[in-house]
XYZ file of C-alpha atoms in Angstrom:
273
model
C 25.862 3.661 19.706
C 25.191 6.087 22.816
C 21.383 6.960 23.179
C 20.517 10.831 23.499
C 17.204 12.386 22.813
C 16.714 15.991 21.698
C 13.362 16.532 24.396
C 14.166 17.517 27.937
C 11.714 16.751 29.948
C 12.192 19.602 32.660
C 10.974 18.815 36.148
C 10.893 21.259 39.146
C 9.993 19.401 42.369
C 9.990 21.273 46.188
C 11.059 19.057 48.251
C 10.758 21.275 51.276
C 8.446 22.908 53.204
C 6.135 20.161 53.021
C 2.740 21.671 53.155
C 1.410 21.313 56.658
C 5.393 22.938 57.856
C 4.515 25.908 55.482
C 1.068 26.011 56.949
C 2.211 25.611 60.463
C 5.352 28.137 60.681
C 6.306 29.786 57.478
C 3.811 32.934 57.617
C 4.382 32.703 61.505
C 8.012 32.996 61.379
C 7.717 35.927 59.000
C 5.196 37.900 61.423
C 7.940 36.651 64.262
C 10.847 38.398 63.086
C 8.108 41.342 61.981
C 6.639 42.203 65.039
C 9.531 41.537 66.997
C 11.198 44.681 65.938
C 8.240 46.904 66.691
C 7.216 44.733 69.833
C 8.320 45.179 73.716
C 7.031 41.270 74.148
C 9.994 38.571 73.704
C 10.149 36.638 70.969
C 8.680 33.183 73.239
C 6.137 35.573 73.843
C 5.107 36.696 70.148
C 4.956 32.855 69.186
C 3.397 31.378 72.044
C -0.015 33.681 70.495
C 0.919 32.894 67.393
C 0.652 28.824 68.401
C -2.527 29.847 70.733
C -4.343 30.956 67.726
C -4.750 34.200 69.452
C -3.614 36.226 66.270
C -5.563 35.652 62.927
C -4.102 34.688 59.563
C -5.630 38.089 58.488
C -3.137 39.980 60.804
C -0.354 37.727 60.429
C -0.660 38.576 56.568
C -1.584 42.399 56.750
C 1.855 42.816 58.784
C 3.654 40.582 56.568
C 2.423 42.821 53.903
C 3.205 46.109 55.624
C 6.752 45.248 56.651
C 7.958 44.107 53.262
C 6.422 46.863 51.155
C 8.137 49.210 53.826
C 11.641 47.371 52.533
C 12.669 45.567 56.037
C 13.283 42.479 53.920
C 15.973 40.319 56.288
C 11.946 39.411 57.827
C 11.441 37.496 55.018
C 15.561 35.674 55.106
C 14.185 33.366 57.979
C 12.509 30.732 55.533
C 13.734 28.722 52.946
C 12.416 26.420 49.917
C 14.357 23.459 48.811
C 13.761 22.549 45.060
C 15.146 19.312 43.176
C 16.114 20.104 39.391
C 16.162 18.232 36.838
C 16.522 17.950 33.234
C 17.827 21.729 32.367
C 20.741 22.899 30.201
C 24.433 23.932 31.431
C 23.245 26.764 29.561
C 20.693 27.485 32.148
C 22.702 26.829 35.176
C 25.570 28.640 33.962
C 22.768 31.402 34.684
C 21.103 30.097 37.939
C 24.689 30.021 39.395
C 25.404 33.771 39.117
C 22.808 34.057 41.885
C 25.143 33.992 45.234
C 23.955 35.700 48.047
C 21.266 33.681 50.174
C 21.005 29.995 48.230
C 23.201 27.456 47.705
C 23.261 24.993 44.679
C 24.765 21.298 44.440
C 24.905 19.839 40.995
C 25.575 16.822 39.155
C 29.372 16.845 38.453
C 30.514 15.742 34.524
C 33.883 15.114 36.008
C 32.578 12.073 38.262
C 29.116 10.925 36.359
C 29.767 9.439 33.127
C 26.849 9.938 30.632
C 25.707 6.794 28.955
C 22.594 7.954 27.590
C 23.327 12.218 27.597
C 20.036 13.551 27.015
C 20.110 17.462 25.489
C 17.503 20.698 25.734
C 16.514 21.306 22.494
C 15.431 24.681 21.783
C 11.924 25.491 20.486
C 13.136 27.714 17.283
C 15.313 24.565 16.472
C 12.646 21.505 17.448
C 10.044 23.711 15.187
C 12.233 23.535 12.285
C 12.853 20.798 10.209
C 16.115 21.118 8.638
C 17.720 23.048 11.766
C 16.291 19.822 13.874
C 17.803 17.618 11.911
C 21.190 19.209 11.697
C 21.206 19.151 15.532
C 19.710 15.880 16.130
C 23.249 15.267 13.887
C 25.774 16.800 16.327
C 23.947 15.193 19.445
C 24.821 11.564 18.070
C 28.519 12.833 16.432
C 29.226 14.571 20.196
C 27.744 11.511 21.799
C 29.551 9.002 20.278
C 32.757 10.480 20.817
C 32.424 11.457 23.921
C 31.887 7.281 24.026
C 35.014 6.460 21.863
C 37.356 8.677 24.561
C 36.022 6.523 27.444
C 36.321 3.629 25.887
C 40.080 4.871 24.895
C 40.544 5.455 28.911
C 40.341 9.176 28.906
C 39.007 10.010 32.267
C 34.855 11.327 32.080
C 36.579 14.846 33.302
C 38.339 14.935 30.457
C 35.476 13.469 27.841
C 33.247 15.759 28.837
C 34.437 18.474 26.788
C 33.389 17.677 23.495
C 29.850 18.001 25.550
C 27.631 21.616 23.841
C 26.075 23.537 26.687
C 22.956 21.989 25.455
C 23.916 18.764 27.421
C 21.290 18.248 30.445
C 22.135 18.428 34.335
C 20.499 18.348 37.842
C 20.523 20.227 40.780
C 19.150 20.847 43.690
C 18.828 24.548 44.806
C 18.158 25.938 48.382
C 17.305 29.426 48.762
C 15.684 32.222 51.084
C 12.501 33.743 50.456
C 13.976 37.337 49.584
C 16.397 35.795 47.099
C 13.889 33.312 45.462
C 11.462 36.459 44.903
C 14.810 38.452 43.986
C 15.517 35.735 41.487
C 11.811 35.373 40.445
C 11.645 39.155 39.644
C 14.455 38.499 37.309
C 13.748 35.447 35.106
C 9.999 35.864 35.115
C 10.695 38.986 32.757
C 9.576 38.248 29.224
C 12.842 39.466 27.913
C 14.834 36.410 30.248
C 16.030 33.543 28.388
C 12.569 30.889 27.823
C 14.245 28.304 29.370
C 15.242 29.496 32.954
C 11.820 31.686 32.326
C 9.928 28.399 31.930
C 11.877 26.813 35.109
C 10.795 29.872 37.505
C 7.505 29.363 36.792
C 7.384 25.699 37.596
C 9.503 27.103 40.518
C 6.356 29.558 41.583
C 3.798 27.010 40.764
C 5.747 24.480 43.293
C 5.698 27.196 45.595
C 1.910 27.608 45.149
C 0.796 24.521 45.886
C 2.048 24.687 50.322
C 2.103 28.397 50.032
C -0.099 30.591 47.695
C 0.660 33.753 50.035
C 4.122 33.862 49.224
C 3.947 32.465 45.554
C 1.857 35.700 45.320
C 5.233 37.976 45.568
C 7.387 36.248 42.605
C 6.627 38.270 40.163
C 8.617 40.299 37.384
C 10.267 42.491 39.130
C 8.576 45.588 36.949
C 5.452 44.668 39.073
C 6.899 45.766 42.430
C 8.679 48.753 41.231
C 6.570 50.118 38.811
C 8.510 50.262 35.869
C 10.194 48.190 33.397
C 14.594 48.803 33.702
C 15.560 46.145 31.295
C 17.492 48.101 28.351
C 15.798 45.467 25.553
C 12.325 46.942 26.322
C 12.931 50.414 25.345
C 10.527 50.227 22.734
C 8.129 48.907 25.355
C 6.878 45.737 23.698
C 6.192 43.938 26.783
C 3.261 46.147 28.223
C 3.339 45.040 32.084
C 4.856 48.406 33.315
C 5.803 51.435 30.691
C 9.883 51.765 30.272
C 11.421 54.145 33.050
C 12.456 56.255 29.739
C 8.793 56.452 29.073
C 8.380 57.506 32.696
C 11.137 59.883 33.039
C 9.411 61.837 29.445
C 6.268 61.979 31.193
C 7.796 63.234 34.592
C 10.136 66.006 32.321
C 7.555 67.408 30.442
C 4.929 67.918 33.486
C 8.215 69.274 35.362
C 8.421 71.535 31.866
C 4.665 72.698 32.604
C 4.168 70.945 29.261
C 1.653 68.762 30.692
C -1.776 69.620 33.034
C -2.326 68.124 36.079
C -5.846 65.224 35.750
C -8.813 66.745 37.425
C -9.814 66.235 41.047
C -12.350 63.871 40.757
C -15.086 63.579 44.086
C -15.965 60.522 45.376
C -18.523 59.581 42.780
C -15.905 59.444 39.767
C -17.289 62.867 38.234
C -15.185 65.525 37.948
C -15.581 68.894 40.435
């Protein structure tokens, strides 16, 4: 009988850049892109100044912060991150590959790879319920046995795979530029994102933090930068990271109609005038 395992040890490993590459080139390349747009100097001259140490880390980050905050995001498309991702469900990869701009994926093929020991992701809600857990394991065993029998009958793996559910594990490599990585993280780190892909991007952010704490700080739920939540599932405001846009618009409407009095101005000591 084919062995199956319910527990998925999801792994995310940043394979490029190395810490040294990130330290010596990544902020510098983005700074070069930012500075070039507003300078008479050639890119070679700017790069030489960077390499000679004439431009401090503080100045580098200050300019990047200003340019990115202004919305000039093409400047952060010049650096990429490559991740090895293993033991994630097809449910996750179906979501992930919907991101198409500035990102490349290559995934383990169920057509060419025969799964001798299929592994399944088990959602916490099932794992924490003993009866549901038993049913899930039973279904896994049945599907694994059926798959194995189909292969023994000469059915090609590309057809035998049809018995597998979305919970079966897969492996992939993802390479993404920083602009798209920030965009995807903004969506997938949201508290309303599906639990597995949210967990994956928490690991992605942790991996980036190991080589560049500076850039990892840009990877936040999208509401943090936008200043409000636009998720339909948060109209009741149960996630309090940022107020829902309906609340913001309601307050603005009340202010516009004169129903709210402006907050009193304060002096530098914080006391009312």
